[in-house]
Coordinates of C-alpha atoms in Angstrom, one line a residue:
M1 CA 166.4 -6.8 -88.7
S2 CA 167.6 -3.2 -89.4
P3 CA 170.6 -2.3 -87.3
T4 CA 169.0 1.0 -86.4
R5 CA 166.6 1.5 -83.5
P6 CA 163.0 1.0 -84.3
R7 CA 161.1 4.3 -84.2
R8 CA 158.4 4.6 -81.6
P9 CA 156.0 7.4 -80.8
A10 CA 156.8 9.7 -78.0
P11 CA 155.1 8.3 -74.9
R12 CA 154.7 11.4 -72.7
R13 CA 152.6 14.3 -74.1
A14 CA 149.7 15.9 -72.4
L15 CA 146.1 15.1 -73.5
S16 CA 143.0 16.8 -72.1
T17 CA 140.7 13.8 -71.8
A18 CA 137.4 14.0 -70.0
L19 CA 137.1 11.5 -67.2
A20 CA 134.1 9.1 -67.2
T21 CA 130.7 10.3 -66.1
A22 CA 128.6 8.6 -63.5
A23 CA 126.6 7.2 -66.3
A24 CA 129.6 5.5 -67.8
L25 CA 130.5 4.0 -64.5
A26 CA 127.0 2.6 -64.1
T27 CA 127.5 0.5 -67.2
L28 CA 130.4 -1.4 -65.6
G29 CA 128.1 -3.9 -63.9
A30 CA 126.8 -5.1 -67.2
L31 CA 130.3 -6.1 -68.4
T32 CA 130.6 -9.4 -66.6
A33 CA 130.9 -11.3 -69.9
A34 CA 134.0 -9.4 -70.7
A35 CA 136.0 -11.3 -68.1
P36 CA 135.1 -14.9 -67.5
A37 CA 136.7 -16.7 -64.6
Q38 CA 140.2 -18.0 -65.4
A39 CA 141.8 -21.3 -64.6
A40 CA 144.8 -21.5 -62.3
R41 CA 148.3 -22.3 -63.5
P42 CA 149.1 -25.8 -64.7
G43 CA 149.2 -28.1 -61.7
S44 CA 146.4 -26.5 -59.7
Q45 CA 143.4 -28.5 -58.7
P46 CA 140.1 -26.7 -59.5
G47 CA 137.1 -27.1 -57.3
H48 CA 136.4 -26.7 -53.6
P49 CA 137.6 -29.6 -51.5
S50 CA 134.7 -32.0 -50.7
H51 CA 135.6 -32.3 -47.0
P52 CA 138.2 -29.8 -45.9
S53 CA 139.8 -30.8 -42.7
H54 CA 140.3 -27.1 -41.7
R55 CA 138.1 -24.1 -42.2
T56 CA 141.0 -22.0 -43.6
T57 CA 144.0 -22.6 -45.9
D58 CA 147.1 -20.6 -46.5
L59 CA 147.3 -18.3 -49.5
Q60 CA 150.5 -16.5 -50.8
L61 CA 150.7 -13.6 -53.2
L62 CA 154.0 -12.4 -54.5
A63 CA 153.8 -8.9 -56.0
L64 CA 156.0 -6.7 -58.2
N65 CA 155.5 -3.4 -60.1
D66 CA 157.2 -1.0 -62.4
F67 CA 159.7 -3.5 -63.9
H68 CA 160.1 -1.3 -67.0
G69 CA 161.9 -4.0 -69.0
N70 CA 165.0 -4.2 -66.7
L71 CA 166.0 -7.7 -67.7
E72 CA 169.6 -7.1 -66.8
P73 CA 170.6 -5.9 -63.3
P74 CA 170.1 -2.1 -63.4
A75 CA 173.2 0.0 -63.1
G76 CA 174.0 2.7 -60.6
S77 CA 171.4 3.9 -58.1
S78 CA 168.7 2.3 -60.2
G79 CA 170.1 -1.0 -59.1
R80 CA 170.3 -0.4 -55.4
V81 CA 167.9 -0.4 -52.5
T82 CA 168.3 1.2 -49.1
E83 CA 168.0 -1.2 -46.2
L84 CA 167.4 -0.1 -42.6
Q85 CA 169.8 -1.8 -40.1
P86 CA 168.9 -2.9 -36.5
D87 CA 171.0 -0.1 -35.1
G88 CA 169.0 2.6 -37.1
T89 CA 171.6 3.1 -39.7
T90 CA 171.1 2.3 -43.4
K91 CA 173.1 0.7 -46.1
N92 CA 172.7 0.2 -49.9
V93 CA 172.2 -3.2 -51.3
D94 CA 172.7 -4.1 -55.0
A95 CA 169.5 -5.6 -56.3
G96 CA 167.6 -6.5 -59.4
G97 CA 167.9 -8.5 -62.6
A98 CA 165.3 -10.8 -64.1
A99 CA 167.4 -14.0 -63.6
Y100 CA 167.8 -13.1 -59.9
L101 CA 164.1 -12.2 -59.6
A102 CA 163.0 -15.5 -61.1
N103 CA 165.1 -17.4 -58.6
S104 CA 163.8 -15.2 -55.7
L105 CA 160.2 -15.9 -56.6
R106 CA 160.7 -19.6 -57.1
T107 CA 162.4 -19.8 -53.7
A108 CA 159.7 -17.8 -52.0
R109 CA 157.0 -20.2 -53.5
E110 CA 158.6 -23.2 -51.9
G111 CA 156.4 -24.8 -49.3
H112 CA 153.3 -22.8 -50.4
A113 CA 150.7 -25.0 -52.0
R114 CA 148.6 -22.0 -53.0
S115 CA 150.7 -19.2 -54.5
L116 CA 150.1 -16.5 -57.1
T117 CA 152.4 -13.9 -58.6
V118 CA 150.9 -10.6 -59.5
A119 CA 151.9 -7.1 -60.7
A120 CA 150.5 -3.6 -60.7
G121 CA 151.6 -2.3 -64.1
D122 CA 154.5 -0.7 -66.0
I123 CA 156.0 -4.1 -66.6
V124 CA 157.0 -2.7 -70.0
G125 CA 157.8 0.7 -71.4
A126 CA 160.7 3.2 -70.8
S127 CA 162.8 0.0 -71.0
P128 CA 166.5 -0.4 -71.5
L129 CA 167.6 -1.2 -75.1
L130 CA 167.7 -5.0 -74.5
S131 CA 163.9 -4.9 -74.2
G132 CA 163.0 -1.6 -75.9
L133 CA 164.7 -2.3 -79.1
F134 CA 162.4 -5.3 -79.6
H135 CA 159.2 -3.5 -78.5
D136 CA 159.4 -5.3 -75.1
E137 CA 158.8 -8.8 -76.4
P138 CA 161.8 -10.0 -74.4
T139 CA 160.2 -8.7 -71.1
V140 CA 156.9 -10.4 -71.9
E141 CA 158.7 -13.7 -72.5
A142 CA 160.6 -13.3 -69.3
M143 CA 157.4 -12.7 -67.3
N144 CA 155.9 -15.8 -68.9
K145 CA 158.9 -17.8 -67.7
L146 CA 159.1 -16.5 -64.1
G147 CA 155.4 -17.3 -63.6
L148 CA 153.5 -14.0 -63.6
D149 CA 149.8 -14.8 -63.2
V150 CA 148.2 -11.4 -63.7
T151 CA 149.0 -7.7 -63.9
S152 CA 147.1 -4.5 -64.2
V153 CA 147.9 -2.1 -67.0
G154 CA 150.1 0.9 -66.2
N155 CA 150.6 4.2 -68.0
H156 CA 153.7 3.0 -69.8
E157 CA 151.9 0.1 -71.4
F158 CA 150.4 2.8 -73.6
D159 CA 153.8 4.2 -74.8
E160 CA 153.3 2.7 -78.2
G161 CA 149.5 2.9 -78.3
K162 CA 146.6 0.6 -77.7
K163 CA 147.2 -1.6 -80.7
E164 CA 150.7 -2.4 -79.5
L165 CA 149.3 -3.2 -76.0
L166 CA 146.8 -5.6 -77.5
R167 CA 149.7 -7.2 -79.5
L168 CA 151.7 -7.7 -76.3
Q169 CA 148.7 -9.5 -74.8
N170 CA 147.7 -11.5 -77.8
G171 CA 150.9 -12.1 -79.7
G172 CA 152.0 -11.7 -83.3
C173 CA 154.8 -10.0 -85.1
H174 CA 155.3 -6.2 -84.9
P175 CA 153.4 -4.5 -87.7
V176 CA 156.5 -2.5 -88.8
D177 CA 159.6 -4.4 -87.7
G178 CA 158.0 -7.8 -88.3
C179 CA 159.4 -10.9 -86.6
Y180 CA 163.0 -10.7 -85.2
E181 CA 164.0 -14.2 -86.2
P182 CA 162.9 -16.5 -89.1
G183 CA 160.2 -18.9 -88.0
R184 CA 159.9 -17.4 -84.5
T185 CA 156.5 -15.6 -83.9
F186 CA 155.9 -13.7 -80.7
K187 CA 153.2 -15.5 -78.7
G188 CA 152.2 -12.7 -76.4
A189 CA 151.6 -12.7 -72.6
R190 CA 150.3 -15.9 -71.0
Y191 CA 149.1 -13.7 -68.1
P192 CA 146.1 -11.3 -68.4
I193 CA 146.8 -7.6 -68.5
L194 CA 143.8 -6.0 -66.8
S195 CA 142.4 -2.5 -67.7
A196 CA 139.1 -2.1 -65.8
N197 CA 139.1 1.7 -65.9
V198 CA 140.4 2.1 -69.5
V199 CA 137.4 2.1 -71.8
D200 CA 136.8 2.6 -75.5
E201 CA 135.2 6.0 -76.0
A202 CA 132.8 4.6 -78.6
T203 CA 131.6 1.5 -76.8
G204 CA 132.3 2.2 -73.1
R205 CA 133.8 -1.3 -72.8
P206 CA 137.2 -2.0 -71.2
L207 CA 140.1 -2.2 -73.7
L208 CA 141.3 -5.5 -72.0
K209 CA 139.7 -7.7 -69.4
P210 CA 138.7 -5.7 -66.3
Y211 CA 139.2 -8.5 -63.9
V212 CA 140.1 -12.1 -63.6
V213 CA 139.3 -14.9 -61.2
K214 CA 142.0 -17.3 -60.3
N215 CA 141.2 -20.8 -59.0
V216 CA 144.1 -21.9 -56.7
K217 CA 143.3 -25.5 -55.7
G218 CA 139.8 -24.6 -54.9
A219 CA 140.4 -21.1 -53.5
R220 CA 138.8 -18.5 -55.8
V221 CA 140.5 -15.1 -55.8
G222 CA 139.4 -12.1 -57.9
F223 CA 141.8 -9.5 -59.2
I224 CA 140.7 -6.1 -60.5
G225 CA 143.3 -4.1 -62.4
V226 CA 143.3 -0.3 -63.0
T227 CA 145.8 2.4 -63.9
L228 CA 145.9 6.0 -62.7
K229 CA 143.0 8.1 -64.1
G230 CA 145.6 10.8 -65.0
T231 CA 147.3 8.5 -67.5
P232 CA 146.4 10.8 -70.5
D233 CA 148.4 13.6 -68.9
I234 CA 151.6 11.7 -68.9
V235 CA 151.3 9.6 -72.1
S236 CA 151.4 10.8 -75.7
A237 CA 148.1 11.8 -77.3
D238 CA 148.5 9.1 -79.9
G239 CA 149.1 6.4 -77.2
V240 CA 145.6 7.0 -75.6
K241 CA 143.6 8.1 -78.6
G242 CA 140.0 6.9 -78.4
L243 CA 140.3 5.9 -74.8
K244 CA 138.8 7.2 -71.5
F245 CA 140.3 6.6 -68.1
L246 CA 137.8 6.3 -65.3
D247 CA 138.1 7.0 -61.6
E248 CA 140.2 4.3 -59.9
A249 CA 138.2 3.7 -56.7
D250 CA 134.7 4.0 -58.4
T251 CA 135.8 1.4 -61.0
I252 CA 137.2 -1.0 -58.4
N253 CA 134.0 -0.7 -56.4
S254 CA 131.8 -1.4 -59.4
Y255 CA 133.7 -4.6 -60.3
T256 CA 133.8 -5.7 -56.7
K257 CA 130.0 -5.9 -56.9
V258 CA 130.3 -7.9 -60.1
L259 CA 132.6 -10.4 -58.5
Q260 CA 130.5 -10.7 -55.4
R261 CA 127.5 -11.6 -57.6
Q262 CA 129.6 -14.4 -59.0
G263 CA 130.3 -15.7 -55.5
V264 CA 133.8 -14.4 -55.4
H265 CA 134.6 -12.7 -52.1
A266 CA 138.4 -12.9 -51.9
I267 CA 139.3 -9.7 -53.9
V268 CA 142.6 -8.0 -54.6
A269 CA 143.0 -4.6 -56.4
L270 CA 146.0 -4.1 -58.6
I271 CA 146.4 -0.3 -58.9
H272 CA 148.9 1.5 -61.0
E273 CA 149.0 4.6 -58.7
G274 CA 151.1 5.0 -55.6
G275 CA 152.3 7.0 -52.6
Y276 CA 155.3 8.5 -50.9
P277 CA 156.8 6.7 -47.9
A278 CA 158.3 8.5 -44.9
S279 CA 161.5 6.6 -45.3
A280 CA 163.6 5.6 -48.3
A281 CA 164.4 2.3 -46.6
Y282 CA 162.3 -0.6 -48.1
N283 CA 161.9 -2.2 -44.6
Y284 CA 160.9 0.8 -42.6
D285 CA 157.9 0.6 -40.2
C286 CA 155.2 2.5 -42.1
D287 CA 152.8 2.2 -39.2
A288 CA 155.1 3.2 -36.4
G289 CA 153.2 6.4 -35.7
G290 CA 149.8 4.8 -36.2
S291 CA 148.0 3.1 -39.1
G292 CA 149.3 4.5 -42.4
S293 CA 151.2 7.3 -40.8
G294 CA 154.3 6.6 -42.9
L295 CA 152.6 7.0 -46.2
S296 CA 151.2 10.0 -48.2
G297 CA 150.2 10.7 -51.8
P298 CA 147.3 9.8 -54.2
I299 CA 147.1 6.1 -53.2
V300 CA 146.0 7.0 -49.6
D301 CA 142.9 8.8 -50.8
I302 CA 142.1 6.0 -53.2
A303 CA 142.5 3.4 -50.5
K304 CA 140.1 5.2 -48.2
K305 CA 137.5 5.1 -51.0
V306 CA 137.9 1.5 -52.2
S307 CA 135.2 -0.9 -50.9
P308 CA 135.8 -2.7 -47.6
E309 CA 135.1 -5.9 -49.6
V310 CA 138.5 -5.6 -51.2
D311 CA 141.0 -7.4 -49.1
T312 CA 144.3 -5.8 -50.1
L313 CA 145.8 -3.2 -52.5
V314 CA 148.9 -3.9 -54.6
T315 CA 150.1 -0.5 -55.9
A316 CA 152.7 1.1 -58.1
H317 CA 153.8 4.1 -60.2
T318 CA 155.9 6.1 -57.7
H319 CA 158.7 3.6 -57.7
N320 CA 158.7 3.6 -53.9
A321 CA 158.7 0.7 -51.4
Y322 CA 156.1 0.4 -48.6
V323 CA 154.0 -2.0 -46.7
C324 CA 151.4 0.1 -44.9
T325 CA 147.9 -0.3 -43.4
V326 CA 145.4 2.4 -44.5
P327 CA 141.9 2.3 -43.1
D328 CA 139.2 1.3 -45.5
P329 CA 135.9 3.2 -45.7
A330 CA 134.6 1.2 -42.7
G331 CA 137.6 2.2 -40.6
R332 CA 139.2 -1.3 -40.7
P333 CA 143.0 -1.5 -41.4
R334 CA 143.9 -2.8 -44.8
L335 CA 147.3 -3.5 -46.3
V336 CA 148.6 -1.3 -49.1
T337 CA 151.9 -2.4 -50.7
S338 CA 154.5 -1.4 -53.3
A339 CA 157.8 -3.1 -54.3
A340 CA 159.8 -0.1 -55.6
S341 CA 160.8 -0.7 -59.2
Y342 CA 163.0 -2.5 -61.8
G343 CA 162.7 -5.9 -60.1
R344 CA 164.8 -4.9 -57.1
L345 CA 162.2 -6.0 -54.6
F346 CA 159.1 -8.2 -54.4
T347 CA 156.3 -8.1 -51.9
E348 CA 155.3 -11.3 -50.1
L349 CA 151.7 -11.3 -48.9
D350 CA 150.6 -14.2 -46.7
M351 CA 146.9 -14.6 -45.7
K352 CA 144.2 -17.1 -44.8
Y353 CA 141.4 -18.1 -47.1
D354 CA 138.2 -19.1 -45.4
W355 CA 136.5 -22.1 -47.1
R356 CA 133.1 -21.3 -45.6
T357 CA 132.9 -17.6 -46.5
H358 CA 135.1 -17.9 -49.6
D359 CA 136.9 -14.8 -48.4
I360 CA 140.2 -13.7 -47.1
V361 CA 140.5 -13.4 -43.3
R362 CA 141.4 -9.7 -43.2
A363 CA 143.2 -9.9 -39.8
S364 CA 145.5 -12.7 -41.2
V365 CA 147.0 -10.6 -44.0
K366 CA 150.7 -10.0 -43.5
G367 CA 153.1 -8.4 -45.9
S368 CA 156.8 -7.7 -46.3
N369 CA 159.2 -6.5 -49.0
H370 CA 162.2 -8.7 -49.9
V371 CA 165.4 -7.8 -51.7
V372 CA 166.2 -9.4 -55.0
D373 CA 169.9 -9.6 -54.1
R374 CA 172.7 -10.6 -56.5
T375 CA 174.4 -13.0 -54.2
Q376 CA 171.9 -15.8 -55.0
P377 CA 172.0 -18.0 -58.1
Q378 CA 170.5 -16.8 -61.3
A379 CA 167.7 -18.8 -62.9
P380 CA 169.3 -20.7 -65.8
D381 CA 166.2 -20.4 -68.1
L382 CA 166.1 -16.6 -67.7
T383 CA 169.8 -16.4 -68.2
R384 CA 169.5 -18.2 -71.5
L385 CA 166.6 -16.0 -72.6
I386 CA 168.5 -12.8 -71.8
D387 CA 171.6 -14.1 -73.5
H388 CA 169.6 -14.9 -76.6
W389 CA 168.2 -11.4 -76.9
K390 CA 171.6 -9.8 -76.0
A391 CA 173.1 -11.6 -79.0
L392 CA 170.5 -10.0 -81.3
A393 CA 170.9 -6.6 -79.8
A394 CA 174.7 -6.6 -79.5
P395 CA 175.5 -4.9 -82.9
V396 CA 173.5 -1.9 -81.8
A397 CA 173.9 -1.9 -78.1
D398 CA 177.6 -2.2 -77.8
K399 CA 178.5 0.6 -80.2
P400 CA 180.6 3.3 -78.2
I401 CA 179.0 6.8 -78.4
G402 CA 181.2 8.7 -75.9
Y403 CA 183.4 8.8 -72.8
I404 CA 182.8 10.0 -69.3
A405 CA 185.2 10.8 -66.5
R406 CA 182.9 9.9 -63.6
D407 CA 179.3 8.8 -63.0
I408 CA 176.8 11.2 -64.5
T409 CA 173.8 11.0 -62.3
R410 CA 170.1 12.1 -62.3
G411 CA 170.4 13.3 -58.7
T412 CA 167.7 13.0 -56.1
G413 CA 164.6 14.7 -54.9
D414 CA 166.8 16.9 -52.7
T415 CA 168.8 18.1 -55.7
P416 CA 166.3 19.4 -58.3
E417 CA 169.1 20.0 -60.9
S418 CA 171.3 17.1 -61.8
P419 CA 174.6 16.6 -63.8
L420 CA 172.8 14.3 -66.2
G421 CA 169.9 16.7 -66.6
D422 CA 172.4 19.4 -67.5
L423 CA 174.1 17.1 -70.1
V424 CA 170.8 16.3 -71.8
A425 CA 169.7 19.9 -71.9
D426 CA 173.0 21.0 -73.3
A427 CA 172.8 18.3 -75.9
Q428 CA 169.4 19.5 -77.0
L429 CA 170.5 23.1 -77.1
A430 CA 173.5 22.2 -79.3
Y431 CA 171.2 20.2 -81.6
G432 CA 168.6 23.0 -81.7
R433 CA 171.3 25.4 -82.9
T434 CA 172.0 23.1 -85.9
L435 CA 168.3 23.7 -86.8
D436 CA 168.2 27.4 -85.9
S437 CA 171.4 29.3 -84.9
G438 CA 169.3 31.6 -82.8
T439 CA 168.2 29.0 -80.3
D440 CA 168.5 30.5 -76.9
L441 CA 168.0 27.7 -74.4
A442 CA 166.7 24.1 -73.9
L443 CA 164.4 22.6 -71.3
M444 CA 164.2 18.9 -70.4
N445 CA 161.6 17.2 -68.2
P446 CA 163.3 15.2 -65.4
G447 CA 160.9 12.2 -65.8
G448 CA 162.2 11.7 -69.3
I449 CA 165.7 10.8 -68.0
R450 CA 165.4 7.2 -66.9
A451 CA 168.9 6.0 -65.9
D452 CA 172.3 7.2 -64.8
L453 CA 175.4 7.0 -67.0
V454 CA 177.8 4.9 -65.0
H455 CA 181.6 5.0 -65.3
A456 CA 182.2 1.4 -64.5
A457 CA 181.9 -0.9 -67.6
S458 CA 178.6 -2.8 -68.0
G459 CA 180.3 -5.3 -70.4
S460 CA 183.5 -5.6 -72.2
E461 CA 183.6 -1.9 -73.5
G462 CA 185.9 -0.7 -70.7
D463 CA 185.4 1.8 -67.9
G464 CA 184.2 5.2 -68.9
V465 CA 182.9 4.2 -72.3
V466 CA 179.3 5.1 -73.0
T467 CA 177.6 2.6 -75.3
Y468 CA 174.5 3.2 -77.4
G469 CA 172.6 0.8 -75.1
E470 CA 173.5 2.9 -72.1
G471 CA 172.4 6.1 -73.9
F472 CA 169.2 4.4 -74.8
A473 CA 168.5 3.6 -71.2
V474 CA 168.8 7.3 -70.4
Q475 CA 166.4 8.4 -73.1
P476 CA 164.2 5.5 -74.3
F477 CA 161.1 7.3 -75.5
S478 CA 161.9 8.2 -79.1
N479 CA 160.8 11.8 -78.6
T480 CA 161.9 14.4 -81.2
V481 CA 163.8 17.6 -80.3
N482 CA 161.5 20.5 -81.3
L483 CA 161.9 24.3 -81.4
K484 CA 159.3 26.8 -80.3
T485 CA 159.2 30.5 -79.8
L486 CA 158.1 31.8 -76.4
T487 CA 157.8 35.3 -75.1
G488 CA 159.7 36.2 -71.9
A489 CA 156.4 36.3 -70.1
Q490 CA 155.6 32.8 -71.3
L491 CA 159.1 31.5 -70.3
I492 CA 158.7 32.9 -66.8
A493 CA 155.2 31.2 -66.6
V494 CA 156.8 27.9 -67.7
L495 CA 159.3 28.0 -64.9
K496 CA 156.6 28.9 -62.4
Q497 CA 154.5 25.9 -63.5
Q498 CA 157.3 23.7 -62.1
V499 CA 156.0 24.4 -58.6
S500 CA 152.4 25.4 -59.1
G501 CA 149.2 24.2 -60.7
A502 CA 149.4 20.5 -61.7
N503 CA 152.9 20.4 -60.1
A504 CA 152.1 22.1 -56.8
A505 CA 152.0 18.9 -54.7
V506 CA 155.0 17.2 -56.4
P507 CA 157.2 19.8 -58.2
K508 CA 158.8 18.9 -61.5
I509 CA 161.9 20.9 -61.9
L510 CA 162.9 21.2 -65.5
Q511 CA 166.6 20.6 -66.4
I512 CA 168.1 23.7 -68.0
S513 CA 170.8 24.3 -70.5
S514 CA 174.1 26.2 -70.0
G515 CA 173.6 30.0 -69.7
V516 CA 170.2 29.8 -67.9
T517 CA 170.2 30.6 -64.2
Y518 CA 167.6 31.4 -61.5
I519 CA 166.7 31.1 -57.8
L520 CA 164.4 28.5 -56.5
D521 CA 163.3 29.6 -53.0
L522 CA 161.7 26.7 -51.2
T523 CA 160.9 28.9 -48.2
K524 CA 158.1 30.3 -50.2
T525 CA 154.9 28.6 -51.6
G526 CA 153.4 27.9 -55.0
A527 CA 154.6 29.8 -58.0
D528 CA 156.5 32.3 -55.8
R529 CA 159.1 29.7 -55.2
V530 CA 160.6 30.6 -58.6
V531 CA 162.0 34.1 -58.2
A532 CA 161.0 35.8 -61.4
D533 CA 163.5 38.7 -61.4
S534 CA 166.4 36.2 -60.8
I535 CA 165.9 34.5 -64.2
R536 CA 168.9 35.1 -66.5
I537 CA 169.9 33.9 -70.0
D538 CA 173.6 34.3 -70.6
G539 CA 173.7 36.8 -67.7
K540 CA 170.9 39.0 -69.0
P541 CA 167.5 39.3 -67.2
V542 CA 164.6 37.7 -69.1
D543 CA 162.6 40.5 -70.9
P544 CA 158.8 39.6 -70.6
A545 CA 158.2 41.4 -73.9
A546 CA 161.1 39.8 -75.9
T547 CA 160.9 36.4 -77.7
Y548 CA 163.1 33.4 -77.1
R549 CA 163.8 30.3 -79.2
V550 CA 163.5 27.2 -77.0
A551 CA 164.5 23.6 -77.6
M552 CA 162.5 20.9 -75.9
N553 CA 161.4 17.3 -76.5
S554 CA 158.1 16.6 -78.2
F555 CA 156.4 15.6 -75.0
L556 CA 157.1 19.0 -73.4
A557 CA 156.1 20.7 -76.7
G558 CA 152.7 19.2 -76.3
G559 CA 152.3 20.6 -72.8
G560 CA 153.2 17.4 -71.0
D561 CA 153.8 17.1 -67.2
G562 CA 151.6 20.1 -66.6
F563 CA 153.6 22.6 -68.7
T564 CA 150.6 23.9 -70.6
E565 CA 152.4 27.2 -71.3
L566 CA 154.9 25.3 -73.5
A567 CA 152.0 24.1 -75.7
G568 CA 151.2 27.8 -76.4
G569 CA 154.6 28.4 -78.0
T570 CA 154.6 29.4 -81.7
D571 CA 156.6 28.7 -84.9
Q572 CA 157.2 25.1 -84.0
L573 CA 160.0 23.2 -85.9
V574 CA 160.0 19.5 -85.4
G575 CA 163.6 18.1 -85.3
G576 CA 165.1 14.6 -85.1
D577 CA 165.4 12.0 -82.4
D578 CA 166.4 13.1 -78.9
L579 CA 168.7 10.2 -78.3
A580 CA 170.5 11.1 -81.6
A581 CA 171.1 14.6 -80.1
L582 CA 172.7 13.1 -77.0
V583 CA 174.8 10.8 -79.1
A584 CA 176.0 13.6 -81.3
Y585 CA 176.8 15.8 -78.3
L586 CA 178.8 13.1 -76.5
T587 CA 180.7 12.2 -79.7
A588 CA 181.6 15.9 -80.2
H589 CA 182.5 16.7 -76.6
S590 CA 184.4 13.6 -75.4
S591 CA 187.2 11.2 -76.3
A592 CA 189.2 8.5 -74.6
S593 CA 191.9 11.0 -73.7
A594 CA 189.5 13.8 -72.8
P595 CA 186.3 12.3 -71.3
Y596 CA 183.2 14.4 -70.5
A597 CA 183.2 15.5 -66.9
P598 CA 179.9 16.1 -65.0
T599 CA 178.8 19.7 -64.4
A600 CA 178.5 21.2 -60.9
A601 CA 174.7 21.3 -61.4
D602 CA 174.7 24.8 -60.0
R603 CA 172.5 26.6 -62.6
I604 CA 169.6 26.6 -60.2
T605 CA 170.3 28.2 -56.8
V606 CA 168.2 26.5 -54.2
V607 CA 167.2 28.4 -51.0
K608 CA 165.9 26.3 -48.2

């Protein structure tokens, strides 16, 4: 294996893809042959009991989402959850790590004769180096070992394109990097990856199975898996080429009818779309103010449209934790859940399966999120698997690339600018100036920064040492740093797109390089929140008629995250890898005796 990082396509560029028409949705009912009923895990007993002594039986679902290849315990804030205490205060709890997760799930299954483990997408993609370096084969193998039964597809499963997604499902060596060890061929996922609303543009058929039926000792449960219909807007164009993404609720409702025609009435939707809870605490009471009062966001509208015949919704994408009831179209309460991200939590859903109706007793469905704490034992088989891949990755992962004086964090939703965002933008500005000395500024999308840089040692490298593996976790997408020329008017429009248009509901505040300043006035609405006449570059007001050379990653250069104005820039120059730019900057601006110190993150003045 080459000691350098495998090249991967940038996973986050905008694509204007038409959503499916009603005619396309109408074809879904004819696709039953695409997803035959599946057998249960080894050890289950197929077939309905001849003479059940009780009308109902207990059924357990354990759910996770947005794992993103975090095999090792995530560092910093990515590896903590907020827990609400009985007295109303909160505390942070260290959580996550695949070996701890496996032990948690196995412990939770004890005493449950009928149990399934499910997920709602983004199991892979945007992964730390331990998994990302090997195209996420280690994570798939970990999911096989910890007993994942089924997952929906998420947007990040398309980071490397549909062919790579099919390889993760079906197995085989990587087409470029080959097999990572002699005589060891990747076998693929033993669990189905469902993509009901992702269809081939030419055939109209789902890319992968749209649904699966699990027979759990006689109890037949159907799972329908979808990802958000907006996936093409947050994935590279190459990643979704030739695919259409249909409406989530319409697709689920169509396949619900398909399952019912097969006599399957216990139905669960796995949806890679999510919401925003009223509290950051994983164990807050979502329904304290009434059914679903503690949840907002896209999943609420979807839940209100999904057929009442669907018994519960396992959701994802926003990396939040919630267990809420949202009324279905018939006005009946229905559970909607999410288990944060990175394997820090899992959701336990307990319910009754009715042998006579072959359905879930809706009133019996109960759910709660549980912490994957690090005080419990680690599963030995997962530990061995992780150690195996760590040994292969070590020559690359452990190489020092810089030194930091303190934690360099991504910030929070309350702090739109972050010290780490400043660092990445400064690194891209410095790199841009090696390509064109006239480069004026750099812009970085916050969603492309995936992990904090933590001062405490993650291994034997020592405190304050930044390793290549840690840098990879910050920027895992293999974007390039590109240059474009924008007019001042375009640049002002770009900054206004942070808080308007596609980003009006959930602003995306770009991280800006040194020398750029402006006022963000949150007392105003829409585009007016960016005060145009406050925008300065090196202390000078932006001239709408002048031109500016701007560095940005390839995702933004393509108009990603709703920044369509950037796509209209001219004179594009495609540079090198964005992680290489960060490595070069840290190497040049830090040493053991003079470590890099975080910025004050005061380039954007926020008015509240």
